[in-house]
Amino acid sequence: MIAHLTDLHIGEAGERPKGVPVRENFLGLLEEIQSIEPELLVVTGDLSLDTGSREAYRWIRGELDRSGLAYLVMGGNHDDPVMLAEEFGDAAGAESSGEGRYHRHLELGGEELLLLDIPGGTTTPGDVAWLVEALDKSERDEVLLFMHYPPIPLPVACMERHYTLRARAHLEA
């Protein structure tokens, strides 16, 4: 079993964005996830509230490490990919497309996972080349693709207007 979280938006200590206790909510979610004992937790971006925050990343990593869960993280549009890789080490960094992206290709529990890191919200030819190569190497009919942005349009007008995956056509092929 794989657990998946996204858009944590953790701020600085004591910060409650729009009155929401995001740190407390995250700790509650970690407890719930621990209770189901997944083989892996994948966190797909926006770990940080607005922009990359070393303090927030260190706090999140500390809580993830204390949880005893195996985990991987990737950046979103509110994260700093370099800082994220520095703070999370192997849990964030992997095969680079050469464009500051940290993609992953792994097998777990009979499933094949691809983590396509698109922190800035725009696919690049290097991202697509990495994905095509990973799919070409696969001997499976199905793989699990994790990414911060939905690869297809969603019926959520606000998200499509403000946070859509740009250059989505690169992935459609």
mmCIF file of C-alpha atoms in Angstrom:
data_model
loop_
_atom_site.group_PDB
_atom_site.id
_atom_site.type_symbol
_atom_site.label_atom_id
_atom_site.label_comp_id
_atom_site.label_asym_id
_atom_site.label_seq_id
_atom_site.Cartn_x
_atom_site.Cartn_y
_atom_site.Cartn_z
ATOM 1 C CA MET A 1 0.000 0.000 0.000
ATOM 2 C CA ILE A 2 1.186 3.499 -0.850
ATOM 3 C CA ALA A 3 -0.057 6.585 0.982
ATOM 4 C CA HIS A 4 -0.122 9.926 -0.816
ATOM 5 C CA LEU A 5 -0.182 13.478 0.553
ATOM 6 C CA THR A 6 0.067 16.738 -1.320
ATOM 7 C CA ASP A 7 -0.158 20.466 -0.634
ATOM 8 C CA LEU A 8 0.861 20.500 3.017
ATOM 9 C CA HIS A 9 1.552 24.262 2.903
ATOM 10 C CA ILE A 10 3.445 24.245 6.199
ATOM 11 C CA GLY A 11 4.456 27.705 7.385
ATOM 12 C CA GLU A 12 6.843 28.863 10.070
ATOM 13 C CA ALA A 13 6.412 27.686 13.674
ATOM 14 C CA GLY A 14 3.222 29.139 15.148
ATOM 15 C CA GLU A 15 1.893 30.289 11.779
ATOM 16 C CA ARG A 16 -1.750 29.430 11.043
ATOM 17 C CA PRO A 17 -2.499 30.377 7.411
ATOM 18 C CA LYS A 18 -6.089 31.616 7.171
ATOM 19 C CA GLY A 19 -6.559 30.347 10.724
ATOM 20 C CA VAL A 20 -5.875 26.728 9.756
ATOM 21 C CA PRO A 21 -3.644 24.711 12.115
ATOM 22 C CA VAL A 22 -1.709 23.093 9.267
ATOM 23 C CA ARG A 23 1.078 21.673 11.423
ATOM 24 C CA GLU A 24 -1.407 20.019 13.761
ATOM 25 C CA ASN A 25 -3.409 18.733 10.800
ATOM 26 C CA PHE A 26 -0.254 17.251 9.284
ATOM 27 C CA LEU A 27 0.615 15.492 12.559
ATOM 28 C CA GLY A 28 -2.914 14.052 12.698
ATOM 29 C CA LEU A 29 -2.595 12.796 9.136
ATOM 30 C CA LEU A 30 0.749 11.176 9.941
ATOM 31 C CA GLU A 31 -0.882 9.291 12.819
ATOM 32 C CA GLU A 32 -3.660 8.085 10.512
ATOM 33 C CA ILE A 33 -1.157 7.024 7.873
ATOM 34 C CA GLN A 34 0.965 5.184 10.451
ATOM 35 C CA SER A 35 -2.123 3.238 11.509
ATOM 36 C CA ILE A 36 -2.578 1.786 8.008
ATOM 37 C CA GLU A 37 1.119 0.829 7.776
ATOM 38 C CA PRO A 38 1.839 1.706 4.141
ATOM 39 C CA GLU A 39 5.015 0.544 2.458
ATOM 40 C CA LEU A 40 5.667 4.113 1.323
ATOM 41 C CA LEU A 41 4.373 7.656 1.788
ATOM 42 C CA VAL A 42 4.725 9.928 -1.260
ATOM 43 C CA VAL A 43 4.404 13.686 -0.691
ATOM 44 C CA THR A 44 3.896 15.444 -4.029
ATOM 45 C CA GLY A 45 4.672 19.074 -3.491
ATOM 46 C CA ASP A 46 3.834 22.333 -1.828
ATOM 47 C CA LEU A 47 5.387 21.241 1.427
ATOM 48 C CA SER A 48 6.098 24.909 2.134
ATOM 49 C CA LEU A 49 3.407 27.546 2.608
ATOM 50 C CA ASP A 50 4.414 30.175 0.046
ATOM 51 C CA THR A 51 8.042 29.754 -0.949
ATOM 52 C CA GLY A 52 10.746 27.340 0.098
ATOM 53 C CA SER A 53 11.349 27.476 3.834
ATOM 54 C CA ARG A 54 14.302 25.696 5.395
ATOM 55 C CA GLU A 55 12.652 25.811 8.814
ATOM 56 C CA ALA A 56 9.426 24.269 7.471
ATOM 57 C CA TYR A 57 11.339 21.598 5.528
ATOM 58 C CA ARG A 58 13.403 20.692 8.604
ATOM 59 C CA TRP A 59 10.290 20.438 10.753
ATOM 60 C CA ILE A 60 8.488 18.272 8.175
ATOM 61 C CA ARG A 61 11.505 16.027 7.739
ATOM 62 C CA GLY A 62 11.872 15.659 11.512
ATOM 63 C CA GLU A 63 8.225 14.601 11.834
ATOM 64 C CA LEU A 64 8.475 12.217 8.878
ATOM 65 C CA ASP A 65 11.635 10.671 10.304
ATOM 66 C CA ARG A 66 9.985 10.291 13.746
ATOM 67 C CA SER A 67 6.978 8.596 12.135
ATOM 68 C CA GLY A 68 9.102 5.647 11.039
ATOM 69 C CA LEU A 69 7.425 5.710 7.624
ATOM 70 C CA ALA A 70 9.406 5.213 4.426
ATOM 71 C CA TYR A 71 8.803 8.353 2.393
ATOM 72 C CA LEU A 72 9.700 10.295 -0.738
ATOM 73 C CA VAL A 73 9.032 13.978 -1.375
ATOM 74 C CA MET A 74 8.929 16.123 -4.463
ATOM 75 C CA GLY A 75 8.471 19.836 -4.977
ATOM 76 C CA GLY A 76 5.502 21.888 -6.070
ATOM 77 C CA ASN A 77 5.065 25.468 -7.187
ATOM 78 C CA HIS A 78 5.443 26.741 -3.595
ATOM 79 C CA ASP A 79 8.700 24.888 -2.987
ATOM 80 C CA ASP A 80 12.337 25.638 -3.690
ATOM 81 C CA PRO A 81 13.609 22.489 -5.472
ATOM 82 C CA VAL A 82 17.274 23.004 -4.568
ATOM 83 C CA MET A 83 16.529 23.733 -0.916
ATOM 84 C CA LEU A 84 14.100 20.798 -0.800
ATOM 85 C CA ALA A 85 16.778 18.453 -2.165
ATOM 86 C CA GLU A 86 19.323 19.833 0.318
ATOM 87 C CA GLU A 87 17.028 19.351 3.303
ATOM 88 C CA PHE A 88 15.559 15.967 2.352
ATOM 89 C CA GLY A 89 18.598 14.368 0.709
ATOM 90 C CA ASP A 90 17.814 11.003 -0.862
ATOM 91 C CA ALA A 91 14.111 11.346 -0.029
ATOM 92 C CA ALA A 92 13.928 14.216 -2.544
ATOM 93 C CA GLY A 93 16.845 13.850 -4.933
ATOM 94 C CA ALA A 94 17.102 11.195 -7.604
ATOM 95 C CA GLU A 95 17.655 10.976 -11.327
ATOM 96 C CA SER A 96 17.992 14.515 -12.637
ATOM 97 C CA SER A 97 16.795 15.475 -16.077
ATOM 98 C CA GLY A 98 19.654 17.969 -16.126
ATOM 99 C CA GLU A 99 17.206 20.828 -15.645
ATOM 100 C CA GLY A 100 17.123 20.919 -11.857
ATOM 101 C CA ARG A 101 14.377 18.312 -11.730
ATOM 102 C CA TYR A 102 14.495 15.270 -9.484
ATOM 103 C CA HIS A 103 12.602 12.385 -11.037
ATOM 104 C CA ARG A 104 12.330 8.873 -9.620
ATOM 105 C CA HIS A 105 11.635 5.466 -11.120
ATOM 106 C CA LEU A 106 11.222 2.583 -8.692
ATOM 107 C CA GLU A 107 9.406 -0.648 -8.005
ATOM 108 C CA LEU A 108 7.627 -1.305 -4.748
ATOM 109 C CA GLY A 109 5.336 -4.116 -3.691
ATOM 110 C CA GLY A 110 4.727 -5.295 -7.227
ATOM 111 C CA GLU A 111 3.981 -1.782 -8.508
ATOM 112 C CA GLU A 112 6.090 0.438 -10.712
ATOM 113 C CA LEU A 113 6.208 4.080 -9.616
ATOM 114 C CA LEU A 114 7.288 7.136 -11.574
ATOM 115 C CA LEU A 115 7.672 10.446 -9.761
ATOM 116 C CA LEU A 116 7.778 13.261 -12.305
ATOM 117 C CA ASP A 117 9.136 16.399 -10.647
ATOM 118 C CA ILE A 118 7.741 19.570 -12.238
ATOM 119 C CA PRO A 119 8.218 22.171 -9.494
ATOM 120 C CA GLY A 120 7.679 25.253 -11.658
ATOM 121 C CA GLY A 121 4.483 24.027 -13.275
ATOM 122 C CA THR A 122 5.867 23.795 -16.806
ATOM 123 C CA THR A 123 6.905 20.565 -18.480
ATOM 124 C CA THR A 124 10.128 20.659 -20.416
ATOM 125 C CA PRO A 125 11.431 18.477 -23.244
ATOM 126 C CA GLY A 126 13.804 16.905 -20.685
ATOM 127 C CA ASP A 127 10.874 15.952 -18.435
ATOM 128 C CA VAL A 128 9.059 14.349 -21.323
ATOM 129 C CA ALA A 129 12.207 12.548 -22.514
ATOM 130 C CA TRP A 130 12.735 11.126 -19.007
ATOM 131 C CA LEU A 131 9.107 9.985 -18.804
ATOM 132 C CA VAL A 132 9.143 8.424 -22.280
ATOM 133 C CA GLU A 133 12.379 6.576 -21.514
ATOM 134 C CA ALA A 134 10.986 5.295 -18.198
ATOM 135 C CA LEU A 135 7.784 4.106 -19.888
ATOM 136 C CA ASP A 136 9.734 2.504 -22.746
ATOM 137 C CA LYS A 137 11.851 0.562 -20.236
ATOM 138 C CA SER A 138 8.787 -0.629 -18.373
ATOM 139 C CA GLU A 139 7.493 -4.113 -19.005
ATOM 140 C CA ARG A 140 4.165 -3.315 -17.330
ATOM 141 C CA ASP A 141 0.856 -2.312 -18.798
ATOM 142 C CA GLU A 142 0.260 0.104 -15.916
ATOM 143 C CA VAL A 143 2.489 2.322 -13.812
ATOM 144 C CA LEU A 144 1.670 4.735 -11.015
ATOM 145 C CA LEU A 145 2.581 8.298 -11.982
ATOM 146 C CA PHE A 146 3.040 10.834 -9.200
ATOM 147 C CA MET A 147 3.386 14.531 -9.945
ATOM 148 C CA HIS A 148 2.329 17.777 -8.311
ATOM 149 C CA TYR A 149 0.161 19.010 -11.158
ATOM 150 C CA PRO A 150 -2.688 17.030 -12.711
ATOM 151 C CA PRO A 151 -1.590 15.887 -16.188
ATOM 152 C CA ILE A 152 -5.103 16.384 -17.572
ATOM 153 C CA PRO A 153 -7.545 19.301 -17.216
ATOM 154 C CA LEU A 154 -9.820 19.105 -14.191
ATOM 155 C CA PRO A 155 -13.263 20.647 -13.762
ATOM 156 C CA VAL A 156 -11.987 23.046 -11.088
ATOM 157 C CA ALA A 157 -12.029 26.489 -12.657
ATOM 158 C CA CYS A 158 -9.886 28.240 -10.023
ATOM 159 C CA MET A 159 -7.146 25.613 -10.205
ATOM 160 C CA GLU A 160 -7.155 25.531 -14.014
ATOM 161 C CA ARG A 161 -7.036 29.318 -14.196
ATOM 162 C CA HIS A 162 -4.265 29.880 -11.633
ATOM 163 C CA TYR A 163 -2.371 26.622 -11.157
ATOM 164 C CA THR A 164 -2.648 24.655 -14.362
ATOM 165 C CA LEU A 165 0.196 22.554 -15.677
ATOM 166 C CA ARG A 166 1.729 24.663 -18.427
ATOM 167 C CA ALA A 167 2.987 23.003 -21.595
ATOM 168 C CA ARG A 168 0.628 20.106 -20.806
ATOM 169 C CA ALA A 169 0.648 19.172 -24.484
ATOM 170 C CA HIS A 170 4.178 17.769 -24.011
ATOM 171 C CA LEU A 171 2.671 15.034 -21.838
ATOM 172 C CA GLU A 172 -0.375 14.336 -23.999
ATOM 173 C CA ALA A 173 1.702 12.599 -26.644
#
